[in-house]
Every structure is written in structure tokens, then in C-alpha cells.
XYZ file of C-alpha atoms in Angstrom:
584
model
C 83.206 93.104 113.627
C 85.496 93.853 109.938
C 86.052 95.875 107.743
C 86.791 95.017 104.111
C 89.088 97.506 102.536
C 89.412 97.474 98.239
C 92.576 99.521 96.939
C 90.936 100.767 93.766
C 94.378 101.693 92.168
C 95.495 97.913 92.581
C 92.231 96.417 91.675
C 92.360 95.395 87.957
C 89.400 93.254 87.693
C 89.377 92.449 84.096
C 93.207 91.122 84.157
C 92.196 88.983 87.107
C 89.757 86.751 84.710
C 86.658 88.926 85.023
C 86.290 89.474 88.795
C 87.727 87.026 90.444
C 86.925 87.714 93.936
C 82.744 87.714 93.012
C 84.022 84.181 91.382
C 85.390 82.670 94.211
C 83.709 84.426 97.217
C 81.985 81.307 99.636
C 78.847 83.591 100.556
C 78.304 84.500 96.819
C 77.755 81.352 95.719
C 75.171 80.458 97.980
C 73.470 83.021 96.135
C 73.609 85.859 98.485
C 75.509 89.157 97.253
C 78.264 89.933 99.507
C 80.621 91.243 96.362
C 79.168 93.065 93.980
C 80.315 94.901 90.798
C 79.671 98.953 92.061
C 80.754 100.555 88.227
C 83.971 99.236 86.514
C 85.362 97.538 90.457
C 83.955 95.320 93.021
C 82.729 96.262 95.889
C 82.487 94.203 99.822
C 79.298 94.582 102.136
C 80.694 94.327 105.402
C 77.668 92.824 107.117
C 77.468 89.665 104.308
C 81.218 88.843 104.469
C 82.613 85.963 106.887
C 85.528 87.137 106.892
C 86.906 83.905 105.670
C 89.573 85.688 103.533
C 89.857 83.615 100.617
C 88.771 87.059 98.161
C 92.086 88.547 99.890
C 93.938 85.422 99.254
C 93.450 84.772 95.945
C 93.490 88.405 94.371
C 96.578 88.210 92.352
C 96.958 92.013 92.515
C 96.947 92.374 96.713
C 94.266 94.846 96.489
C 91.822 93.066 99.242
C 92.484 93.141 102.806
C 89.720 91.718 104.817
C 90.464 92.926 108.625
C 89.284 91.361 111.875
C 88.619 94.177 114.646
C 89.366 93.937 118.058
C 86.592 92.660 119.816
C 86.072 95.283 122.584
C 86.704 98.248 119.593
C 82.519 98.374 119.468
C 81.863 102.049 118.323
C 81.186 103.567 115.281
C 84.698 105.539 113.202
C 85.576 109.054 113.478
C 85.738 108.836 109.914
C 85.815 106.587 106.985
C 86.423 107.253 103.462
C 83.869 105.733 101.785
C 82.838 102.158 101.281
C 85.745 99.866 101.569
C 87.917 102.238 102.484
C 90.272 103.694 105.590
C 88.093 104.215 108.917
C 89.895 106.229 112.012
C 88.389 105.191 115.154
C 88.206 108.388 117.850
C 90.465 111.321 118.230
C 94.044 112.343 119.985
C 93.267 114.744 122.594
C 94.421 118.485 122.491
C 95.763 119.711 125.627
C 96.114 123.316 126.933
C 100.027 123.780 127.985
C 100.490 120.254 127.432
C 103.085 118.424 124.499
C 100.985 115.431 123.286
C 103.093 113.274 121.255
C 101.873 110.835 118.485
C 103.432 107.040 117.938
C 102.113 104.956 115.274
C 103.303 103.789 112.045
C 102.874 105.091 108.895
C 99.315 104.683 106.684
C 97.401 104.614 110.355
C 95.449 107.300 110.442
C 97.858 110.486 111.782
C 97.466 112.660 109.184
C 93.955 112.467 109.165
C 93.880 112.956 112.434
C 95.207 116.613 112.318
C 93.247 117.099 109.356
C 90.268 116.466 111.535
C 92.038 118.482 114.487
C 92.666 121.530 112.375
C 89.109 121.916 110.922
C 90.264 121.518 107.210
C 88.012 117.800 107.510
C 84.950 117.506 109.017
C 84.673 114.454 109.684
C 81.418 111.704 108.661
C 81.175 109.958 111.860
C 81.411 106.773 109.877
C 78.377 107.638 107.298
C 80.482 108.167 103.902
C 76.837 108.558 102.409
C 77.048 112.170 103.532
C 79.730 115.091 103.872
C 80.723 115.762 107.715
C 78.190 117.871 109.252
C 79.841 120.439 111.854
C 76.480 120.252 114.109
C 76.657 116.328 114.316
C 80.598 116.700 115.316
C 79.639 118.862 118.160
C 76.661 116.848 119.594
C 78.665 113.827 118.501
C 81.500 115.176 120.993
C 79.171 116.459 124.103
C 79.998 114.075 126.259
C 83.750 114.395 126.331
C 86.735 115.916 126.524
C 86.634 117.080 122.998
C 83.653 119.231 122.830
C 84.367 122.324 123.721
C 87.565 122.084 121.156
C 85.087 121.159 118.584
C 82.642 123.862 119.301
C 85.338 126.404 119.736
C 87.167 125.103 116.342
C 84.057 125.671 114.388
C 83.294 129.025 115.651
C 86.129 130.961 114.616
C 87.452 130.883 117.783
C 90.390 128.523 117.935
C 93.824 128.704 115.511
C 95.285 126.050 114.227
C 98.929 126.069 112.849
C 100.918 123.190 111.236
C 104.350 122.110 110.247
C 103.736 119.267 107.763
C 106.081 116.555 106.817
C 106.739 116.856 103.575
C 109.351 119.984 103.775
C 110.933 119.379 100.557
C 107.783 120.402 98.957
C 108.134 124.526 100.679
C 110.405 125.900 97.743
C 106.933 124.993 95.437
C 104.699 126.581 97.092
C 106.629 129.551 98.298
C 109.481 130.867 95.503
C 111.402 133.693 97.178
C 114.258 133.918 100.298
C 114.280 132.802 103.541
C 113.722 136.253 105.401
C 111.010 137.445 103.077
C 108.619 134.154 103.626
C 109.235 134.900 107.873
C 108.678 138.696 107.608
C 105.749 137.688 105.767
C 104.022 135.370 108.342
C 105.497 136.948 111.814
C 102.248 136.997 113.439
C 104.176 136.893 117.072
C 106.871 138.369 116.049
C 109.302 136.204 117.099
C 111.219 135.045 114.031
C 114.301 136.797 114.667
C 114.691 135.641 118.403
C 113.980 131.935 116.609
C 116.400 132.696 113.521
C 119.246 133.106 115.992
C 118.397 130.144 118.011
C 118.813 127.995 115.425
C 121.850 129.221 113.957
C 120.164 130.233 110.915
C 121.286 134.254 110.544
C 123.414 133.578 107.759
C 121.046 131.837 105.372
C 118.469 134.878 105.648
C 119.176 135.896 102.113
C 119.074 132.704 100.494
C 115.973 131.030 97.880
C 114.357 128.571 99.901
C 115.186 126.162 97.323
C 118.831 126.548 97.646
C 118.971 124.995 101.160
C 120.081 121.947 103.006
C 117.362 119.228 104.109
C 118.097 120.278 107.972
C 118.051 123.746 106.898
C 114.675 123.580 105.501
C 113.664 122.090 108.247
C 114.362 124.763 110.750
C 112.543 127.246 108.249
C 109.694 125.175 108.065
C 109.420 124.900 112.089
C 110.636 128.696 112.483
C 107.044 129.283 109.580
C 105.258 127.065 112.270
C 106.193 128.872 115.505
C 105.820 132.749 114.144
C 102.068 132.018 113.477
C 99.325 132.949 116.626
C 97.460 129.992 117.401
C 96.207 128.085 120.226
C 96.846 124.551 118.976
C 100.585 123.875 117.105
C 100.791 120.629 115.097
C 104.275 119.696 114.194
C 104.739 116.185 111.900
C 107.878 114.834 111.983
C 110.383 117.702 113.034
C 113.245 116.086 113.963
C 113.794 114.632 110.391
C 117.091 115.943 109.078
C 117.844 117.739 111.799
C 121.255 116.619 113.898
C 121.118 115.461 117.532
C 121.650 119.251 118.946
C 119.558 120.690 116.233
C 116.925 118.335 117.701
C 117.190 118.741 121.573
C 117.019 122.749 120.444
C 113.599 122.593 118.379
C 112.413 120.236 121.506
C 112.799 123.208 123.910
C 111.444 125.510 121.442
C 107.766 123.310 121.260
C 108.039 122.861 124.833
C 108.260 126.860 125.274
C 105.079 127.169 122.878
C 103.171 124.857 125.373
C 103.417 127.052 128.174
C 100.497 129.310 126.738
C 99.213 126.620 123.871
C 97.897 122.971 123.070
C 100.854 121.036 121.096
C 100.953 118.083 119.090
C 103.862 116.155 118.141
C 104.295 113.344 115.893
C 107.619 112.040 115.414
C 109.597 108.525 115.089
C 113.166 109.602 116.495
C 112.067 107.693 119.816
C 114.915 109.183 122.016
C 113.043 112.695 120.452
C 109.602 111.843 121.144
C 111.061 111.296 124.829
C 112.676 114.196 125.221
C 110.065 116.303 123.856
C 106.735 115.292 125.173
C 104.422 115.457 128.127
C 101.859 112.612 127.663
C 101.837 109.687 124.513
C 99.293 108.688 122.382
C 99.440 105.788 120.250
C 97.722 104.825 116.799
C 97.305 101.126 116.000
C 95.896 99.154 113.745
C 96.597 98.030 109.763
C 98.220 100.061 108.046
C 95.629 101.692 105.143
C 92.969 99.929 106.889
C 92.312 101.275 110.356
C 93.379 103.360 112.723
C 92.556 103.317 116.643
C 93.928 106.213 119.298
C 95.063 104.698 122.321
C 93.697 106.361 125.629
C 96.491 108.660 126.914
C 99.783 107.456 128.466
C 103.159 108.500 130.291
C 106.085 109.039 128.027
C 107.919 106.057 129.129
C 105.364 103.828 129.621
C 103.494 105.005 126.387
C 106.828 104.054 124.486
C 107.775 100.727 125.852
C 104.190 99.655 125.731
C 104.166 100.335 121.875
C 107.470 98.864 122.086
C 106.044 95.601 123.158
C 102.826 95.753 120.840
C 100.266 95.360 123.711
C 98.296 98.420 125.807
C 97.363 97.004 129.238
C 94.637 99.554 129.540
C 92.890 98.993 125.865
C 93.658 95.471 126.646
C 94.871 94.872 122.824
C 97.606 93.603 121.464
C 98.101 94.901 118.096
C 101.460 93.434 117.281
C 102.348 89.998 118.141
C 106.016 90.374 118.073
C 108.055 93.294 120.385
C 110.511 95.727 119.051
C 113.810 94.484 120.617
C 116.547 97.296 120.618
C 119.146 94.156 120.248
C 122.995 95.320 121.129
C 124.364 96.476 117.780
C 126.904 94.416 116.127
C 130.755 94.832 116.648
C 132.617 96.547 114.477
C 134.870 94.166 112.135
C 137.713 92.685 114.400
C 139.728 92.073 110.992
C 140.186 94.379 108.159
C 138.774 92.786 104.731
C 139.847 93.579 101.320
C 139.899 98.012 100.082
C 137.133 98.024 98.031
C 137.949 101.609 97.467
C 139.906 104.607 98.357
C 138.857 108.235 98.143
C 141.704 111.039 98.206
C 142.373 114.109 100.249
C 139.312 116.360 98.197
C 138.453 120.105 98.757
C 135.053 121.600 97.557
C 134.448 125.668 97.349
C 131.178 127.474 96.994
C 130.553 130.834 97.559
C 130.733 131.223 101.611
C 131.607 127.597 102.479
C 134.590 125.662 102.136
C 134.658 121.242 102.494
C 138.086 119.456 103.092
C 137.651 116.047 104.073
C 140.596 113.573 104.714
C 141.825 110.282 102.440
C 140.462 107.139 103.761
C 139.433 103.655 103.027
C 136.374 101.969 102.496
C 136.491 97.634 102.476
C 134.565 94.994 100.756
C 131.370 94.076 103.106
C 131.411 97.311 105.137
C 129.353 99.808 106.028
C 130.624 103.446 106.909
C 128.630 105.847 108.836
C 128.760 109.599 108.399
C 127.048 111.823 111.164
C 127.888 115.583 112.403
C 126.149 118.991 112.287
C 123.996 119.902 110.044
C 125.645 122.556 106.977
C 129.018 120.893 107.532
C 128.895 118.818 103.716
C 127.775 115.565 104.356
C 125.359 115.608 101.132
C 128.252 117.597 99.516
C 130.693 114.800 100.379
C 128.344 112.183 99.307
C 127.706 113.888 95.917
C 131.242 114.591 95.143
C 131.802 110.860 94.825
C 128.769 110.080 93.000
C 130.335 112.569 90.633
C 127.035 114.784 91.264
C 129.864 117.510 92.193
C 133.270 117.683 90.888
C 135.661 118.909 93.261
C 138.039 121.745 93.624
C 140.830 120.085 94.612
C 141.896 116.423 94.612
C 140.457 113.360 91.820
C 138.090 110.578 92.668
C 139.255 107.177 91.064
C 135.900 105.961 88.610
C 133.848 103.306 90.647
C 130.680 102.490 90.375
C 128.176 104.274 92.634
C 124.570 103.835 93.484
C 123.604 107.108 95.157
C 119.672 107.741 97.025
C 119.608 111.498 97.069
C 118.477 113.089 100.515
C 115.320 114.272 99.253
C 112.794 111.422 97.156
C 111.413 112.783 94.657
C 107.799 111.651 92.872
C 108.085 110.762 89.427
C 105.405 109.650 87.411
C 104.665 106.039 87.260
C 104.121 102.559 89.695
C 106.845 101.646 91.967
C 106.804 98.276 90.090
C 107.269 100.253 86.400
C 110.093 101.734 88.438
C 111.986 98.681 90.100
C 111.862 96.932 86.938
C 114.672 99.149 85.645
C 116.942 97.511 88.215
C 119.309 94.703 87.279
C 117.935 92.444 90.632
C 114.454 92.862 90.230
C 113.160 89.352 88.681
C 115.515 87.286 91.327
C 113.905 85.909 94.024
C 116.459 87.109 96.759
C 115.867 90.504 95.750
C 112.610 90.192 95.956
C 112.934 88.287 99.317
C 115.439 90.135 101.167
C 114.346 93.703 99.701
C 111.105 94.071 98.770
C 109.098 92.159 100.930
C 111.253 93.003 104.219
C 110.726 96.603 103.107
C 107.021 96.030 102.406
C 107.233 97.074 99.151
C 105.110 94.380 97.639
C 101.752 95.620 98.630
C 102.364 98.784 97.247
C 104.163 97.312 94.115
C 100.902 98.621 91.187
C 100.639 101.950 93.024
C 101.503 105.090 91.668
C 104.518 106.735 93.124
C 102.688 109.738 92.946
C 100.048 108.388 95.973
C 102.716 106.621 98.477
C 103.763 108.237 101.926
C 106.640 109.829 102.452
C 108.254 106.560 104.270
C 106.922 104.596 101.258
C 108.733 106.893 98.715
C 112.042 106.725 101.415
C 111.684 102.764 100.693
C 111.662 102.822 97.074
C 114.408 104.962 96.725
C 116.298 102.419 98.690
C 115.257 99.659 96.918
C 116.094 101.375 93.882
C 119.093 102.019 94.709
C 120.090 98.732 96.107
C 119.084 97.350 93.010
C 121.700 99.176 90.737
C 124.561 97.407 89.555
C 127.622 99.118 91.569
C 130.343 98.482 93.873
C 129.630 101.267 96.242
C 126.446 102.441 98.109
C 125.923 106.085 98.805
C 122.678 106.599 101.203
C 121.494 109.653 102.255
C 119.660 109.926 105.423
C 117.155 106.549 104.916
C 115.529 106.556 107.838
C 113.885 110.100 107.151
C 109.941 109.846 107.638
C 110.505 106.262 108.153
C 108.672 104.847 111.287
C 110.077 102.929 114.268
C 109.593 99.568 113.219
C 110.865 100.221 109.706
C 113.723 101.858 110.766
C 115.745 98.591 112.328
C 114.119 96.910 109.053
C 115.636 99.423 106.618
C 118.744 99.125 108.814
C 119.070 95.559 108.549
C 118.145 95.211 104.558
C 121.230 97.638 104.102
C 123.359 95.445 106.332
C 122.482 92.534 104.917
C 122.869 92.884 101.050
C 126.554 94.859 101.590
C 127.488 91.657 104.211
C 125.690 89.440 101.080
C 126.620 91.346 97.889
C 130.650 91.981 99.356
C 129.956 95.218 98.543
C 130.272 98.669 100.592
C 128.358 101.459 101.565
C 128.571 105.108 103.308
C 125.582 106.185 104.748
C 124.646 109.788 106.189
C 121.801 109.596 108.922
C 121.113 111.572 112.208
C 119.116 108.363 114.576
C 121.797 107.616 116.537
C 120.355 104.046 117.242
C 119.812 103.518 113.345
C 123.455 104.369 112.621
C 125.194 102.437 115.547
C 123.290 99.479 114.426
C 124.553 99.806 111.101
C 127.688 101.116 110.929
C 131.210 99.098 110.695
C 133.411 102.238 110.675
C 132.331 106.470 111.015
C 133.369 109.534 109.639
C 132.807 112.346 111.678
C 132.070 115.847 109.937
C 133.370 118.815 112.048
C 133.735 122.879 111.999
C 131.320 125.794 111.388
C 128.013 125.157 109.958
C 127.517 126.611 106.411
C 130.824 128.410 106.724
C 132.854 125.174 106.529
C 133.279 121.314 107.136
C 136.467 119.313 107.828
C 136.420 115.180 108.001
C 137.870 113.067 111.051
C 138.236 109.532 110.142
C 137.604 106.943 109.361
C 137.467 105.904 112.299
C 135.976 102.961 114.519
C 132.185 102.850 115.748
C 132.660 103.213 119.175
C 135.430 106.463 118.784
C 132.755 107.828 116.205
C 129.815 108.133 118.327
C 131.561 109.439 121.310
C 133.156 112.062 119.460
C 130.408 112.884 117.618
C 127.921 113.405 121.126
C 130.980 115.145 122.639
C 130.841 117.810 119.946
C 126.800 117.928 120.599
C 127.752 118.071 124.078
C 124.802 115.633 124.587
C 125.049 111.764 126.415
C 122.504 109.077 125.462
C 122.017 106.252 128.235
C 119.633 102.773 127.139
C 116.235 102.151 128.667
C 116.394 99.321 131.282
C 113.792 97.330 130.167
C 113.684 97.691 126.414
C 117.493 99.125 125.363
C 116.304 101.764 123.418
C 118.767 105.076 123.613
C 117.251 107.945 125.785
C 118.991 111.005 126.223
C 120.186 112.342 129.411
C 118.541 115.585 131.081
C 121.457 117.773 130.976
C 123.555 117.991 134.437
C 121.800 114.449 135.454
C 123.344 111.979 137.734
C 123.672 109.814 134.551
C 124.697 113.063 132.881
C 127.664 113.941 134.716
C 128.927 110.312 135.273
C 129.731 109.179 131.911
C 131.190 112.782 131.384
C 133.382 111.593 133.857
C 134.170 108.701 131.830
C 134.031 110.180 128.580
C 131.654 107.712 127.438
C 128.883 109.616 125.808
C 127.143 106.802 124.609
C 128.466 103.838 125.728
C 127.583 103.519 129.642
């Protein structure tokens, strides 16, 4: 069983010498038609094809992918978008008073998921011929677990409300203060309980589009929670949000399942933990096919995706684990000051940043974590020269600086690398864009990408620019768990290769401790005002950093991956005792 899958934005059959792949296709020239021209692009039937690959091989513009399904996957799709095109095989399960969270990687079928889950897709059953029919869903769905949820979903009787992923996008849709949009949609009337909660009382009055990425993202969950419904979908919530932010919106979803059905998807694995009941994971190829998993225990659920092979589905769908490796020392000797920032001070109206003097060296890469509303973007901006500040004069270097939030501009990722001074060298290529996986998405429009896709541009864009410092902010947002050590490593890598340096502001805890040489710790109020400690090593960072969340990590025993402790845990209060928050 395959599926052939044609990206119609990459296909450019006339550049490839006429249609290539009808050319060179094995089963076409015996005289049978398994390619066909369907209008101005070709077209694959799935029954014909041999699945020898050779179409996929030779298309110069990587717009074929001819995929092999596992054997025992014998049913029909969920849904499929039309010939040659993404199919979802079966559903994640809703269930009452129960947090279901969602593991997969990006482009495998989550999205569509909850767009099938929240009734705004019906979905086709695998016949793109015809729209979804809600009768066929139902009858399709009798003999499981789904069909009362179905039947109940398309009778008006069951609510759906969703937190998407995309929060950047809220100040576009919704122009007006923060209050006014949650006075607005207070169906439970809860917002103000919420507002407090999250430490967000003093932002009330402010435009939506005046806040902070973690701020937005508490509004966006706050919009989320307020609403009455019986099934709450939240996609990636922990994204800009700092380690107690997170472990507070956790309890928050886990409150809304004592009366409701809740869905989580979310790639902060220590998160994803923390926050849910049960696991369900999505495998597959990426903008080929999805499969849900059966459902799983939380630890289990996430080492077995860990490893890339489900014991129960009897599949392995990756044939290489994820290996939480021990992060890398920090530098035992002190290389060359690449550059040195001054004691600076930055005023706005109601918040005040002072950060400290420090050093930043040739092949190094500094780490900046803390609260969210302290000025880390601030900081970060003020030496990209984004911000000048009050007090205190930054010496000219050259920065490269990948803003917190990506934004889409118009045109093909390749259109846009080519402005960088690395893009025609082969390391760049190598080490860049094909460890990011940038190079099957290099003719698309940066308009159609994912969020992680557009988070791996930027970073590619910005590696590419011809500078002596680095200034990252928050790469690993909407990125997903195996990308995440891969971004991690490309940015290690090219400052080790380059001698150059770079600051980075994240919020994974395992993404920065694998990355960072040296820290700098913001501290104080949030949105009131931010002070800097540091630099200062990895291992003082990290402690004092979880000390001020009051939270302690431990590592999983069989696949080193940081879990955090249930508070007032054996674990807990031993490394307390120790003051080793991290570092057990």
C-alpha cells in the first residue's frame, strides 16, 4: 500500500524539460498510464505506481514523494485532500475529564485533526471526489469510541473552543485592549480570577498589539478558558511562556478537565509531562501522512516516541532514537572578547531595564533565560540597535538579529535565502539548510510554511548574514522535538565553526543547557522592571534561574530527558537540600 503525494507549488513541469516524471516513469513506458498530465501538472494513480521511486528521484524540483505504508496500516484515511495529496489516518480520542496530549512533528496531520475535532471540517473518509458528508461520519464512527462525539458535535450539542498556535496573528484579528477582548468573550466568567493568576492585572489597559510574546500568550489561553465548552483544544501553549508561567497554565488546563474533554498539543516535553493524563502520538511523513497512535501513558507514550517504535502498533516510524546526550561543558578556558556591552539602562512608560557590563568571546554561545516581562527582547534589541538606550553606549558591531515573532513576507524561502552572503557555498547549504530541512521547502512560498518552518528560515536567515554577533530570539518556538536538538546543534556548530558569538533568549530548559557556554539571568518584577545577573557560568545559571521559579527538573532514567519534579517530592525536597535545582 502508497501513497504518491505531488506538491503543486514545487512542481514546475515545463522547467523540468516538459514533464519529466511521465518521461522517465518505468510503468509508463510499458504503455500503461500511471502519470498523467491532469491540466497544466502531473498527476500519480496510486494503484499503477510500483513504487520504484525513480519519478521522486529524478524531479529536480523535490516536489514527488512516493511513500511506502506500513503494512498492517490497512484502512481507508480519515481524510485526504485530494488526489496526491495529505491523507490522516483515524482520529485522537476526546475524553470527558481527561488531558489528552498530542506528540508528533510538525506537517503530520495535528491541525487537521482538531479541525476535524471541532466540526469546522467534515471530513471525506478518504473519497476527495466528494465534500464530507456529516451522515457518513456518524455511521462511519458507530462502532467506536467516537460516535457519540460525532453525533453530538453535529447536533448542536457539543462546544468546541480553541487556542491556536499562531498567537502573533490576535492583534489582526482583534484591534482593541486587553480587558475589552475578555469582557467581550467571558462566557464563564472567569477572566478576572484567570487575569490574576497569571500576573496579568497590570496589562489590562494595554492594545493587544503592544504586548510581549509570553504576554500574548497568556491572553490568548485566558480567550481560550473564558469560553463554555465541553471540549478545550489548546496548540502549543507553553511557547513563550517561562518555566513558572508554564507549570501555572498546566494547572489551569488540568482544572478545566475536571468538568471537560481537553486536548493538548505541545513540544516542551518536560510540559507535555507535567500537563497530561494519557499521550497520543502522530507519525508518519511529514506532508504526506499522518497515523494516531492508539492511546498511551505519559511516560511510556514519550519515551516510546522517543525511541521511534510503538510496541502496540508494532511500527517503527523512525529508525534512529532521540538521545537526550549530556550537554557539553562549558569552556574550561576563556577565548578571545569578541565583544563587550556596557552597563545600559532602558525607560518606558511603567518599566525600567538595567542590565550589567559583561563579555561575550569568540566561539561562544550565551544564554539568556528569566521571567517573562523582565526585557529579554528589550535587551536583545537594544544591541541590535532596534532600541537606543537611556543610559549607557553600545560600541558598533555587527549584529544579525531573528526577531521573536517570524513574520510572512511575500515570496519563496529560496527568493529569500538568496539575499544572504552564504547561500551558494556548499557548507551552508550542508550544515544549515539541509540539517534544518529547509531544502524541501526551498520553491515554497513563505506565505504557506508552518509556523516551525517560518521559525527555521528566520534562523537560517539570520545565520546567513554577514556579522560578528548572533542575536536569537526564542528559536525553538513552535519548533518540534526532534528539531529542537537540530536547531540547537546548527547554532552551536556555525558559532564553534564561524569563531563567531551568539546570545540567545529561549525558555526549553533542555534546548538552552545544550547550547549555552555562559547565561545571563534576567531578574525583578515582571513588566514593572528587569535587572541582569551575569554573565555567569552554565551550571550557576540554571540553578539560579529554577531557584527563582522555585521549580527542580530531575532526567528520565532511561532516556535523559528533563522532567520536572511534583512539588514537595522525595526528588523535590532532596536536591533543595542540595541546592541543585537541576543538576541531580
Amino acid at each position: 500500500m502508497r501513497i504518491a503525494i505531488i506538491n503543486k507549488q514545487k512542481c514546475n513541469p515545463i522547467s523540468c524539460g516538459n514533464f519529466l516524471c511521465m518521461r522517465v516513469c518505468p510503468v509508463n513506458r510499458t504503455g500503461k498510464e500511471c502519470i498523467t498530465q491532469e491540466r497544466d501538472k502531473p498527476a500519480i494513480d496510486e494503484m499503477l505506481c510500483n513504487g520504484c521511486g525513480i519519478c521522486q528521484n529524478r524531479c529536480p524540483f523535490q516536489a514527488i514523494q512516493i511513500i511506502n505504508l506500513p503494512e498492517k496500516l490497512k484502512e481507508e484515511p480519515v481524510q485526504r485532500f485530494g488526489k496526491n495529496n495529505f491523507e490522516l489516518f483515524r482520529l485522537p480520542i476526546p475524553k470527558e475529564k481527561t488531558v489528552v496530549g498530542l506528540l508528533g512533528r510538525n506537517g503530520i496531520g495535528k491541525s487537521t485533526a482538531l479541525e476535524i475535532l471541532s466540526g469546522n471540517l467534515i471530513p471525506n473518509l478518504g473519497d476527495y471526489s466528494e465534500e464530507g458528508n456529516k451522515e457518513k461520519v456518524i455511521k462511519h464512527f458507530s462502532k467506536t469510541a467516537m460516535h457519540e462525539y460525532f453525533k453530538k458535535l453535529y447536533n448542536g450539542k457539543l462546544k468546541v473552543s480553541y487556542k491556536p498556535q499562531r498567537i502573533e496573528l490576535l492583534p489582526k484579528l482583534y484591534k482593541g485592549k486587553v480587558k475589552d477582548l475578555l469582557e467581550k468573550i467571558d462566557e464563564r466568567k472567569q477572566s478576572n480570577k484567570l487575569v490574576k493568576e497569571l500576573q496579568l492585572d497590570h496589562l489590562m489597559d494595554r492594545h493587544l498589539s503592544k504586548l510581549s510574546g509570553g504576554e500574548m500568550q497568556k491572553v490568548a489561553i485566558i480567550a481560550a478558558m473564558v469560553k463554555k465548552a465541553d471540549f478545550y483544544f489548546f496548540d502549543e501553549p507553553a511557547s513563550f511562556l517561562d518555566v513558572t508561567s508554564r507549570i501555572k497554565v498546566a494547572k489551569l488546563i488540568r482544572e478545566l478537565s475536571k468538568d471537560s474533554a481537553v486536548m493538548v498539543v505541545e513540544h516542551d516535553l518536560a510540559t507535555l509531562d507535567y500537563i497530561s493524563d494519557e499521550i497520543q502520538i502522530l507519525y508518519g511523513k511529514q506532508a504526506g501522512y499522518g497515523v494516531v497512535s492508539q492511546s498511551k501513558g505519559v511516560r511510556r507514550g514519550i519515551n516510546e516516541y522517543l525511541d521511534g517504535f510503538l510496541p502496540d502498533d508494532n511500527v517503527r516510524f523512525r529508525d534512529y532514537g532521540i538521545v537526550f546526550a549530556k550537554a557539553p561543558e562549558g569552556k574550561t578556558t576563556e577565548p578571545a572578547i569578541l565583544f563587550e556591552f556596557p552597563e545600559l539602562e532602558k525607560k518606558f512608560k511603567g518599566f525600567e531595564l538595567k542590565t550589567n557590563k559583561g563579555n561575550v568571546h569568540k566561539a561562544e554561545v550565551m544564554a539568556v533565560m528569566g521571567a517573562n516581562g523582565l526585557g529579554k527582547t528589550t535587551f536583545l534589541k537594544l544591541l541590535a540597535g532596534l532600541e537606543k538606550p537611556t543610559t549607557g553606549k553600545i560600541d558598533k558591531i555587527k549584529i544579525s538579529y531573528k526577531e521573536q515573532y517570524p513574520e510572512i513576507v511575500k515570496g519563496t524561502v529560496r527568493e529569500w535565502l538568496e539575499k544572504s552572503k552564504d547561500y551558494k557555498t556548499g557548507w551552508y547549504k550542508q550544515n544549515i539548510l539541509e540539517k534544518l530541512g529547509l531544502l524541501k521547502v526551498i520553491d515554497s512560498e513563505i506565505s504557506s510554511l508552518s509556523g516551525g518552518e517560518l521559525q527555521k528560515v528566520y534562523i537560517a536567515v539570520c545565520l546567513g548574514n554577514e556579522a560578528e554577533l548572533y542575536a536569537l530570539d526564542e528559536p525553538s518556538a513552535f519548533i518540534d522535538v526532534e528539531d529542537r536538538l537540530k536547531v540547537a546543534e546548527v547554532i552551536k556548530e556555525f558559532i564553534l565553526k564561524k569563531e563567531k558569538a551568539a546570545i540567545v533568549v529561549d525558555h526549553d530548559v533542555q534546548f538552552t543547557e545544550y547550547i549555552a557556554d555562559s547565561m545571563l539571568v534576567f531578574e525583578g518584577v515582571p513588566s514593572v522592571n528587569g535587572e541582569v545577573y551575569g554573565p555567569c557560568t552554565k551550571r550557576e545559571g540554571m540553578n539560579r534561574v529554577l531557584k527563582m521559579l522555585d521549580i527542580t527538573y530531575r532526567k528520565d532514567k532511561d532516556t535523559n530527558r528533563p522532567r520536572i519534579n511534583k512539588g514537595d517530592s522525595q526528588l523535590d525536597k532532596e536536591q533543595r537540600s542540595k541546592g541543585e535545582y537541576y543538576y541531580s
